Amino acid sequence: MTEFLIAVAAVVVVLIFTERIAWRQIARLRAGLRSEVIEQAGSAYRLHASILDLREAWRLAAEDPNPNQRASLTQVENDLRQLISNQLESDPAPPARALLEKLQAEFDSLSRLIQNPSMTSGTARIGPQLARMLELGNELRVANDAAAGAILREADRSLTRLQRFLFLSLLGLLLCGAVVLVLTYRRMVRPLRSSLRESRTLIERQEKLASLGVFAAGIAHEIRNPITAIKVRLFTLQGCHPAGSEEHEDLQVIESEIDRLERIVQEFLNFARPAEPDLVTLPVDSFLREIHGLLRPVLAKRGIRFELDLGADDPVRIDPEKMKQVLLNFVQNAADSIEGEGAVTVRSRHDRQKVDGRALPVVAIEISDTGKGVPAEVQQRLFDPFFTTKEQGTGLGLPIAARIVEKHGGLIQYHSQVGQGTTFSILLPPARS
């Protein structure tokens, strides 16, 4: 959950960072592309054209000094003055301002000559001044074009930087989004799917067990009656044949097989219709010491070490007899998986198990062996009724153990690797104080 929140926070940070940087880039670009800057570039061309209009109007007024021509000259002169004034007020760049100030000085001098009633007296001076004004207008146009070009180049660079930044930000968002999706699947979707599969398996198993319970009761009743009659007749026959005779040996074989059949029927009933456990509160470690003392001599005769590793002396509520049956089954299976010498270890520890999305404390009892391990194809069927890899097994030991542990409110987990052994874990809720 922490990794998921960190990934989501990273996405939010990337979004905020991208928005801030992009906004600054756009604001800087907008400032460089002000309408005044673009207007100044166009005004230089209008100013140059107005100077040309002034020269033409002056020429016409000089050739034909009638009132209409002079009024036209005055109008052009006023337009040029207003145009220069507007450009100075638009806060141009220092180079353009210097040129405009020179142009205004030349224009003021020219305006005084034009306003002289004696047009011919200033003719020699007006022409050169108009030429200087045209030259200054050209310089102003070139300066404004250079400024406008610099602005456009900077705008192009800003757009390129913004484009790259947005691309990298989008790539970062895609990566963060992919991380969020992966974490969402790993932390939420996959556990939900696994939980759903386990729930379906559990429901199917409970349905099968319910049907099997009804079936087992009927079968056990039908089998036990003839078995009882057979055992009565067998006892009578055994009295008719002396010990050591061939007939007496045959009758002993029949008796052992009848006992085996009765044991199978009883195991079948224990699995299909288990009795409710008679719970008492016991320290788990003292209970395991009892199991250890009971089985250590038996395993020692087979060259197998039986070791204890106790680390959770918590009280648990168990039915001692039924839980002893479970542990005996697991220890026996562990010993049977060892070829030659080896070790079986029973340990207790504290753990936490997720139940309905919450991590709850449990007491774990682990039975580990150094045996040959369980193949993957066998692991899938370990708790199936009547599935066994032993020649004399009934395939009900592990299913009965699982039912007993379920009745205690616990569960069984296991891990096995071929050639390295197997570990079964019995997870039980600690007794409430």
CSV table of C-alpha atoms in Angstrom, one decimal:
chain,number,residue,atom,x,y,z
A,1,MET,CA,0.0,0.0,0.0
A,2,THR,CA,2.9,2.4,0.8
A,3,GLU,CA,4.5,1.8,-2.6
A,4,PHE,CA,1.1,2.5,-4.3
A,5,LEU,CA,0.7,5.8,-2.4
A,6,ILE,CA,4.3,6.8,-3.3
A,7,ALA,CA,3.6,6.1,-7.0
A,8,VAL,CA,0.4,8.1,-6.9
A,9,ALA,CA,2.2,11.0,-5.2
A,10,ALA,CA,4.9,10.9,-7.8
A,11,VAL,CA,2.3,11.2,-10.6
A,12,VAL,CA,0.7,14.2,-8.8
A,13,VAL,CA,4.1,15.9,-8.3
A,14,VAL,CA,5.0,15.3,-12.0
A,15,LEU,CA,1.6,16.9,-13.0
A,16,ILE,CA,2.1,19.9,-10.8
A,17,PHE,CA,5.8,20.4,-11.9
A,18,THR,CA,4.8,20.1,-15.6
A,19,GLU,CA,2.0,22.6,-15.2
A,20,ARG,CA,4.3,25.1,-13.4
A,21,ILE,CA,7.1,24.8,-15.9
A,22,ALA,CA,4.8,24.9,-18.9
A,23,TRP,CA,3.0,28.0,-17.5
A,24,ARG,CA,6.3,29.8,-17.0
A,25,GLN,CA,7.5,29.0,-20.5
A,26,ILE,CA,4.2,30.2,-22.0
A,27,ALA,CA,4.2,33.4,-20.0
A,28,ARG,CA,7.8,34.1,-21.1
A,29,LEU,CA,6.8,33.4,-24.7
A,30,ARG,CA,3.8,35.6,-24.4
A,31,ALA,CA,5.9,38.4,-23.0
A,32,GLY,CA,8.3,38.2,-25.9
A,33,LEU,CA,5.5,38.3,-28.5
A,34,ARG,CA,3.8,41.5,-27.2
A,35,SER,CA,1.8,43.3,-29.8
A,36,GLU,CA,3.9,46.5,-29.2
A,37,VAL,CA,7.1,44.6,-30.3
A,38,ILE,CA,5.3,43.4,-33.5
A,39,GLU,CA,3.8,46.8,-34.0
A,40,GLN,CA,7.2,48.5,-33.8
A,41,ALA,CA,8.5,46.3,-36.6
A,42,GLY,CA,5.6,47.4,-38.9
A,43,SER,CA,5.8,51.1,-37.8
A,44,ALA,CA,9.4,51.3,-39.1
A,45,TYR,CA,8.1,50.5,-42.6
A,46,ARG,CA,5.2,53.0,-42.2
A,47,LEU,CA,7.7,55.6,-41.1
A,48,HIS,CA,10.0,55.0,-44.1
A,49,ALA,CA,7.0,55.2,-46.4
A,50,SER,CA,5.8,58.4,-44.7
A,51,ILE,CA,9.3,60.0,-45.3
A,52,LEU,CA,9.0,59.1,-49.0
A,53,ASP,CA,5.5,60.7,-49.0
A,54,LEU,CA,7.0,63.8,-47.4
A,55,ARG,CA,9.7,64.1,-50.1
A,56,GLU,CA,7.1,63.7,-52.9
A,57,ALA,CA,4.7,66.2,-51.3
A,58,TRP,CA,7.6,68.7,-50.9
A,59,ARG,CA,8.6,68.2,-54.5
A,60,LEU,CA,5.1,68.8,-55.7
A,61,ALA,CA,4.7,71.9,-53.5
A,62,ALA,CA,8.0,73.3,-54.7
A,63,GLU,CA,7.0,72.9,-58.4
A,64,ASP,CA,3.4,74.2,-57.9
A,65,PRO,CA,3.2,76.5,-54.8
A,66,ASN,CA,-0.6,76.6,-54.7
A,67,PRO,CA,-2.6,76.4,-51.5
A,68,ASN,CA,-3.8,72.8,-52.2
A,69,GLN,CA,-0.3,71.5,-52.6
A,70,ARG,CA,0.9,73.2,-49.5
A,71,ALA,CA,-2.0,71.9,-47.5
A,72,SER,CA,-1.2,68.4,-48.6
A,73,LEU,CA,2.4,68.9,-47.6
A,74,THR,CA,1.3,70.2,-44.2
A,75,GLN,CA,-0.9,67.1,-43.7
A,76,VAL,CA,1.9,64.7,-44.6
A,77,GLU,CA,4.2,66.6,-42.3
A,78,ASN,CA,1.7,66.3,-39.4
A,79,ASP,CA,1.3,62.6,-40.1
A,80,LEU,CA,5.0,62.0,-40.0
A,81,ARG,CA,5.4,64.0,-36.7
A,82,GLN,CA,2.6,61.9,-35.1
A,83,LEU,CA,4.1,58.7,-36.3
A,84,ILE,CA,7.6,59.5,-34.8
A,85,SER,CA,5.9,60.6,-31.6
A,86,ASN,CA,3.9,57.4,-31.3
A,87,GLN,CA,7.0,55.3,-31.9
A,88,LEU,CA,8.9,57.1,-29.2
A,89,GLU,CA,6.0,56.6,-26.7
A,90,SER,CA,5.9,52.9,-27.4
A,91,ASP,CA,9.1,52.4,-25.4
A,92,PRO,CA,11.3,51.0,-28.2
A,93,ALA,CA,14.6,49.2,-27.6
A,94,PRO,CA,17.7,51.5,-27.0
A,95,PRO,CA,19.1,51.2,-30.5
A,96,ALA,CA,15.7,52.1,-32.1
A,97,ARG,CA,15.1,54.9,-29.6
A,98,ALA,CA,18.5,56.5,-30.5
A,99,LEU,CA,17.6,56.3,-34.2
A,100,LEU,CA,14.1,57.8,-33.6
A,101,GLU,CA,15.6,60.7,-31.6
A,102,LYS,CA,18.0,61.5,-34.4
A,103,LEU,CA,15.2,61.2,-36.9
A,104,GLN,CA,13.0,63.5,-34.8
A,105,ALA,CA,15.9,66.1,-34.7
A,106,GLU,CA,16.3,66.0,-38.4
A,107,PHE,CA,12.5,66.2,-38.9
A,108,ASP,CA,12.3,69.3,-36.6
A,109,SER,CA,15.1,71.0,-38.6
A,110,LEU,CA,13.4,70.0,-41.8
A,111,SER,CA,10.0,71.2,-40.6
A,112,ARG,CA,11.4,74.7,-39.9
A,113,LEU,CA,12.7,74.9,-43.4
A,114,ILE,CA,9.5,73.7,-44.9
A,115,GLN,CA,7.5,76.2,-42.9
A,116,ASN,CA,9.6,79.0,-44.4
A,117,PRO,CA,7.4,80.9,-46.8
A,118,SER,CA,10.4,81.2,-49.2
A,119,MET,CA,10.4,77.6,-50.4
A,120,THR,CA,13.3,78.2,-52.9
A,121,SER,CA,15.7,79.5,-50.2
A,122,GLY,CA,15.7,76.2,-48.4
A,123,THR,CA,15.7,73.9,-51.4
A,124,ALA,CA,19.4,73.2,-51.3
A,125,ARG,CA,19.2,72.1,-47.6
A,126,ILE,CA,15.8,70.3,-47.7
A,127,GLY,CA,17.0,67.6,-50.2
A,128,PRO,CA,20.0,66.4,-48.2
A,129,GLN,CA,18.0,66.4,-44.9
A,130,LEU,CA,15.3,64.3,-46.6
A,131,ALA,CA,18.1,62.0,-47.7
A,132,ARG,CA,19.4,61.7,-44.2
A,133,MET,CA,15.9,61.0,-42.9
A,134,LEU,CA,15.5,58.2,-45.4
A,135,GLU,CA,18.8,56.8,-44.4
A,136,LEU,CA,17.8,56.9,-40.7
A,137,GLY,CA,14.5,55.3,-41.6
A,138,ASN,CA,16.3,52.5,-43.3
A,139,GLU,CA,18.5,52.0,-40.3
A,140,LEU,CA,15.5,52.0,-38.0
A,141,ARG,CA,13.7,49.5,-40.3
A,142,VAL,CA,16.8,47.2,-40.2
A,143,ALA,CA,17.1,47.6,-36.4
A,144,ASN,CA,13.4,46.7,-35.9
A,145,ASP,CA,13.7,43.8,-38.3
A,146,ALA,CA,16.7,42.5,-36.3
A,147,ALA,CA,14.8,42.9,-33.0
A,148,ALA,CA,11.7,41.2,-34.5
A,149,GLY,CA,13.9,38.4,-35.9
A,150,ALA,CA,15.6,37.9,-32.5
A,151,ILE,CA,12.2,37.7,-30.8
A,152,LEU,CA,11.0,35.1,-33.3
A,153,ARG,CA,14.2,33.1,-32.9
A,154,GLU,CA,13.8,33.2,-29.1
A,155,ALA,CA,10.2,32.2,-29.5
A,156,ASP,CA,11.1,29.3,-31.7
A,157,ARG,CA,13.7,28.1,-29.1
A,158,SER,CA,11.2,28.5,-26.3
A,159,LEU,CA,8.6,26.5,-28.2
A,160,THR,CA,11.3,23.8,-28.9
A,161,ARG,CA,12.2,23.7,-25.2
A,162,LEU,CA,8.5,23.6,-24.3
A,163,GLN,CA,7.9,20.8,-26.8
A,164,ARG,CA,10.8,18.7,-25.4
A,165,PHE,CA,9.7,19.3,-21.8
A,166,LEU,CA,6.1,18.3,-22.5
A,167,PHE,CA,7.4,15.2,-24.3
A,168,LEU,CA,9.6,14.2,-21.4
A,169,SER,CA,6.8,15.1,-18.9
A,170,LEU,CA,4.4,12.9,-20.9
A,171,LEU,CA,6.9,10.1,-20.9
A,172,GLY,CA,7.4,10.5,-17.2
A,173,LEU,CA,3.6,10.4,-16.7
A,174,LEU,CA,3.4,7.3,-18.8
A,175,LEU,CA,6.1,5.6,-16.7
A,176,CYS,CA,4.5,6.7,-13.5
A,177,GLY,CA,1.1,5.5,-14.7
A,178,ALA,CA,2.6,2.2,-15.7
A,179,VAL,CA,4.1,1.9,-12.2
A,180,VAL,CA,0.8,2.7,-10.7
A,181,LEU,CA,-0.9,0.1,-12.8
A,182,VAL,CA,1.6,-2.5,-12.0
A,183,LEU,CA,1.4,-1.7,-8.3
A,184,THR,CA,-2.4,-1.7,-8.5
A,185,TYR,CA,-2.4,-5.1,-10.1
A,186,ARG,CA,0.2,-6.5,-7.6
A,187,ARG,CA,-1.3,-5.0,-4.5
A,188,MET,CA,-5.0,-5.1,-5.2
A,189,VAL,CA,-6.1,-7.0,-8.3
A,190,ARG,CA,-3.8,-10.1,-8.0
A,191,PRO,CA,-4.6,-10.6,-4.3
A,192,LEU,CA,-8.3,-10.2,-5.0
A,193,ARG,CA,-8.1,-12.7,-7.9
A,194,SER,CA,-6.2,-15.1,-5.6
A,195,SER,CA,-8.7,-14.6,-2.8
A,196,LEU,CA,-11.5,-15.2,-5.3
A,197,ARG,CA,-10.0,-18.5,-6.4
A,198,GLU,CA,-9.4,-19.6,-2.9
A,199,SER,CA,-13.0,-18.7,-2.0
A,200,ARG,CA,-14.3,-20.7,-4.9
A,201,THR,CA,-12.1,-23.6,-4.0
A,202,LEU,CA,-13.3,-23.5,-0.4
A,203,ILE,CA,-17.0,-23.3,-1.4
A,204,GLU,CA,-16.6,-26.2,-3.8
A,205,ARG,CA,-14.8,-28.2,-1.1
A,206,GLN,CA,-17.4,-27.4,1.6
A,207,GLU,CA,-20.2,-28.5,-0.8
A,208,LYS,CA,-18.3,-31.7,-1.6
A,209,LEU,CA,-17.8,-32.4,2.1
A,210,ALA,CA,-21.4,-31.8,3.0
A,211,SER,CA,-22.5,-34.3,0.4
A,212,LEU,CA,-19.7,-36.7,1.5
A,213,GLY,CA,-20.9,-36.5,5.1
A,214,VAL,CA,-24.3,-37.7,4.3
A,215,PHE,CA,-22.8,-40.4,2.0
A,216,ALA,CA,-20.3,-41.5,4.7
A,217,ALA,CA,-22.9,-41.9,7.4
A,218,GLY,CA,-24.9,-44.3,5.2
A,219,ILE,CA,-21.9,-46.2,4.0
A,220,ALA,CA,-20.4,-46.6,7.5
A,221,HIS,CA,-23.7,-48.0,8.8
A,222,GLU,CA,-24.0,-50.4,5.9
A,223,ILE,CA,-20.4,-51.6,6.3
A,224,ARG,CA,-20.2,-51.9,10.0
A,225,ASN,CA,-23.1,-54.3,10.4
A,226,PRO,CA,-21.6,-57.0,8.1
A,227,ILE,CA,-18.1,-56.4,9.6
A,228,THR,CA,-19.5,-57.0,13.1
A,229,ALA,CA,-21.1,-60.3,11.9
A,230,ILE,CA,-17.9,-61.3,10.2
A,231,LYS,CA,-15.8,-60.6,13.3
A,232,VAL,CA,-18.2,-62.8,15.4
A,233,ARG,CA,-17.9,-65.7,13.0
A,234,LEU,CA,-14.1,-65.2,12.8
A,235,PHE,CA,-13.8,-65.4,16.6
A,236,THR,CA,-15.7,-68.7,16.5
A,237,LEU,CA,-13.6,-70.1,13.7
A,238,GLN,CA,-10.3,-69.1,15.5
A,239,GLY,CA,-11.4,-71.3,18.5
A,240,CYS,CA,-11.8,-74.3,16.2
A,241,HIS,CA,-8.2,-74.2,14.9
A,242,PRO,CA,-5.2,-74.5,17.1
A,243,ALA,CA,-2.5,-71.8,17.1
A,244,GLY,CA,0.3,-72.5,14.6
A,245,SER,CA,-2.0,-74.2,12.1
A,246,GLU,CA,-2.2,-73.0,8.5
A,247,GLU,CA,-6.0,-72.2,9.0
A,248,HIS,CA,-5.3,-70.2,12.2
A,249,GLU,CA,-2.7,-68.1,10.3
A,250,ASP,CA,-5.2,-67.5,7.5
A,251,LEU,CA,-7.7,-66.4,10.0
A,252,GLN,CA,-5.2,-63.9,11.5
A,253,VAL,CA,-4.7,-62.3,8.1
A,254,ILE,CA,-8.4,-62.0,7.7
A,255,GLU,CA,-8.7,-60.4,11.2
A,256,SER,CA,-5.9,-57.8,10.4
A,257,GLU,CA,-7.6,-56.9,7.1
A,258,ILE,CA,-11.0,-56.5,8.9
A,259,ASP,CA,-9.3,-54.3,11.5
A,260,ARG,CA,-7.8,-52.2,8.6
A,261,LEU,CA,-11.2,-52.0,7.0
A,262,GLU,CA,-12.7,-50.8,10.3
A,263,ARG,CA,-9.9,-48.2,10.6
A,264,ILE,CA,-10.6,-46.9,7.1
A,265,VAL,CA,-14.3,-46.6,7.8
A,266,GLN,CA,-13.6,-44.7,11.0
A,267,GLU,CA,-11.2,-42.4,9.3
A,268,PHE,CA,-13.8,-41.8,6.6
A,269,LEU,CA,-16.3,-40.8,9.2
A,270,ASN,CA,-13.8,-38.6,11.0
A,271,PHE,CA,-13.1,-36.8,7.8
A,272,ALA,CA,-16.7,-36.4,6.5
A,273,ARG,CA,-18.3,-35.6,9.9
A,274,PRO,CA,-15.7,-34.4,12.3
A,275,ALA,CA,-16.8,-33.9,15.9
A,276,GLU,CA,-16.6,-30.4,17.4
A,277,PRO,CA,-13.3,-29.9,19.3
A,278,ASP,CA,-13.3,-29.7,23.1
A,279,LEU,CA,-11.2,-26.6,23.4
A,280,VAL,CA,-9.0,-25.8,26.4
A,281,THR,CA,-6.3,-23.1,26.8
A,282,LEU,CA,-2.8,-24.4,26.7
A,283,PRO,CA,0.7,-22.8,26.2
A,284,VAL,CA,1.7,-23.9,22.7
A,285,ASP,CA,5.3,-24.6,23.7
A,286,SER,CA,4.4,-27.0,26.5
A,287,PHE,CA,2.1,-28.8,24.2
A,288,LEU,CA,4.9,-29.2,21.6
A,289,ARG,CA,7.3,-30.5,24.3
A,290,GLU,CA,4.8,-33.2,25.0
A,291,ILE,CA,4.7,-34.2,21.4
A,292,HIS,CA,8.5,-34.1,21.2
A,293,GLY,CA,8.9,-36.4,24.2
A,294,LEU,CA,6.3,-38.8,22.7
A,295,LEU,CA,7.9,-39.1,19.3
A,296,ARG,CA,11.6,-38.6,19.8
A,297,PRO,CA,12.4,-42.2,20.8
A,298,VAL,CA,10.4,-43.5,17.9
A,299,LEU,CA,12.2,-41.4,15.3
A,300,ALA,CA,15.6,-42.0,16.9
A,301,LYS,CA,15.2,-45.7,16.2
A,302,ARG,CA,15.0,-44.8,12.5
A,303,GLY,CA,18.1,-42.6,12.6
A,304,ILE,CA,16.0,-39.4,12.4
A,305,ARG,CA,16.7,-36.5,14.7
A,306,PHE,CA,13.6,-34.8,16.2
A,307,GLU,CA,14.4,-31.2,17.1
A,308,LEU,CA,12.5,-28.4,18.8
A,309,ASP,CA,12.8,-24.7,18.2
A,310,LEU,CA,10.4,-22.9,20.4
A,311,GLY,CA,9.8,-19.2,20.2
A,312,ALA,CA,6.2,-18.5,21.0
A,313,ASP,CA,4.9,-19.6,24.4
A,314,ASP,CA,1.6,-18.0,23.7
A,315,PRO,CA,-1.6,-19.7,25.0
A,316,VAL,CA,-3.9,-21.2,22.3
A,317,ARG,CA,-7.3,-22.8,22.6
A,318,ILE,CA,-7.1,-26.3,21.2
A,319,ASP,CA,-8.5,-29.8,21.7
A,320,PRO,CA,-5.3,-31.6,22.8
A,321,GLU,CA,-6.3,-35.0,21.5
A,322,LYS,CA,-7.3,-33.8,18.1
A,323,MET,CA,-4.4,-31.5,17.7
A,324,LYS,CA,-2.1,-34.3,18.8
A,325,GLN,CA,-3.6,-36.4,16.0
A,326,VAL,CA,-2.8,-33.6,13.5
A,327,LEU,CA,0.9,-33.2,14.7
A,328,LEU,CA,1.4,-37.0,14.8
A,329,ASN,CA,0.2,-37.2,11.2
A,330,PHE,CA,2.5,-34.4,10.0
A,331,VAL,CA,5.6,-35.7,11.9
A,332,GLN,CA,5.0,-39.2,10.6
A,333,ASN,CA,4.7,-37.9,7.0
A,334,ALA,CA,7.8,-35.9,7.5
A,335,ALA,CA,9.7,-38.9,8.8
A,336,ASP,CA,8.4,-41.1,5.9
A,337,SER,CA,9.8,-38.5,3.4
A,338,ILE,CA,13.4,-39.0,4.7
A,339,GLU,CA,15.4,-41.7,3.2
A,340,GLY,CA,18.1,-42.7,5.6
A,341,GLU,CA,19.3,-40.2,8.2
A,342,GLY,CA,17.8,-36.8,8.5
A,343,ALA,CA,16.0,-34.4,10.8
A,344,VAL,CA,12.4,-33.3,11.6
A,345,THR,CA,12.1,-29.9,13.3
A,346,VAL,CA,9.0,-28.6,15.1
A,347,ARG,CA,9.1,-24.9,15.8
A,348,SER,CA,6.7,-22.3,17.1
A,349,ARG,CA,6.8,-18.6,16.3
A,350,HIS,CA,4.8,-15.4,16.1
A,351,ASP,CA,3.4,-14.4,12.7
A,352,ARG,CA,0.7,-12.2,11.1
A,353,GLN,CA,-1.8,-13.5,8.6
A,354,LYS,CA,-4.1,-11.5,6.3
A,355,VAL,CA,-7.8,-12.1,7.0
A,356,ASP,CA,-10.4,-10.1,5.1
A,357,GLY,CA,-7.7,-7.6,4.2
A,358,ARG,CA,-6.4,-7.2,7.8
A,359,ALA,CA,-3.2,-8.5,9.2
A,360,LEU,CA,-4.0,-10.4,12.4
A,361,PRO,CA,-1.6,-12.0,14.8
A,362,VAL,CA,-1.3,-15.8,14.7
A,363,VAL,CA,0.7,-18.5,16.5
A,364,ALA,CA,2.5,-20.6,13.9
A,365,ILE,CA,3.5,-24.3,14.4
A,366,GLU,CA,5.9,-25.4,11.7
A,367,ILE,CA,6.9,-29.0,10.9
A,368,SER,CA,10.0,-29.1,8.7
A,369,ASP,CA,11.9,-32.0,7.3
A,370,THR,CA,15.1,-32.7,5.3
A,371,GLY,CA,13.3,-35.2,3.1
A,372,LYS,CA,13.0,-35.5,-0.6
A,373,GLY,CA,10.3,-32.9,-1.0
A,374,VAL,CA,6.9,-33.0,-2.8
A,375,PRO,CA,6.7,-32.7,-6.6
A,376,ALA,CA,4.6,-29.8,-7.9
A,377,GLU,CA,2.0,-32.2,-9.5
A,378,VAL,CA,1.5,-33.9,-6.1
A,379,GLN,CA,1.3,-30.6,-4.2
A,380,GLN,CA,-1.9,-29.7,-6.0
A,381,ARG,CA,-3.6,-32.8,-4.7
A,382,LEU,CA,-2.1,-33.0,-1.2
A,383,PHE,CA,-5.5,-32.4,0.6
A,384,ASP,CA,-7.7,-34.3,-1.8
A,385,PRO,CA,-9.5,-37.1,0.0
A,386,PHE,CA,-8.3,-40.6,-0.9
A,387,PHE,CA,-5.2,-39.3,-2.7
A,388,THR,CA,-2.0,-40.9,-1.4
A,389,THR,CA,1.5,-41.8,-2.6
A,390,LYS,CA,1.9,-44.6,0.0
A,391,GLU,CA,1.1,-48.2,-0.7
A,392,GLN,CA,-0.8,-48.7,2.6
A,393,GLY,CA,-2.2,-45.2,2.9
A,394,THR,CA,-5.8,-44.2,2.8
A,395,GLY,CA,-5.3,-40.7,1.6
A,396,LEU,CA,-7.4,-39.3,4.5
A,397,GLY,CA,-4.6,-38.2,6.9
A,398,LEU,CA,-4.0,-34.7,5.6
A,399,PRO,CA,-7.7,-34.0,4.7
A,400,ILE,CA,-8.6,-35.0,8.3
A,401,ALA,CA,-5.8,-32.8,9.7
A,402,ALA,CA,-7.0,-29.9,7.6
A,403,ARG,CA,-10.6,-30.3,8.8
A,404,ILE,CA,-9.5,-30.4,12.5
A,405,VAL,CA,-7.4,-27.3,12.1
A,406,GLU,CA,-10.3,-25.5,10.4
A,407,LYS,CA,-12.5,-26.5,13.4
A,408,HIS,CA,-9.9,-24.7,15.5
A,409,GLY,CA,-10.3,-21.5,13.5
A,410,GLY,CA,-6.9,-22.0,11.9
A,411,LEU,CA,-5.4,-22.9,8.5
A,412,ILE,CA,-2.6,-24.9,7.0
A,413,GLN,CA,0.1,-23.6,4.7
A,414,TYR,CA,3.0,-25.5,3.2
A,415,HIS,CA,6.2,-25.0,1.1
A,416,SER,CA,8.1,-27.8,-0.5
A,417,GLN,CA,11.1,-28.1,-2.9
A,418,VAL,CA,12.2,-31.3,-4.4
A,419,GLY,CA,15.4,-32.5,-2.9
A,420,GLN,CA,15.4,-29.9,-0.1
A,421,GLY,CA,12.5,-30.9,2.1
A,422,THR,CA,9.0,-29.7,3.1
A,423,THR,CA,7.6,-27.3,5.7
A,424,PHE,CA,4.0,-27.4,6.9
A,425,SER,CA,2.7,-24.5,8.9
A,426,ILE,CA,-0.3,-24.7,11.2
A,427,LEU,CA,-1.6,-21.1,11.9
A,428,LEU,CA,-3.8,-20.8,15.0
A,429,PRO,CA,-5.4,-17.7,16.5
A,430,PRO,CA,-3.9,-16.8,19.9
A,431,ALA,CA,-6.1,-17.3,22.9
A,432,ARG,CA,-7.8,-14.1,24.0
A,433,SER,CA,-6.8,-13.0,27.5
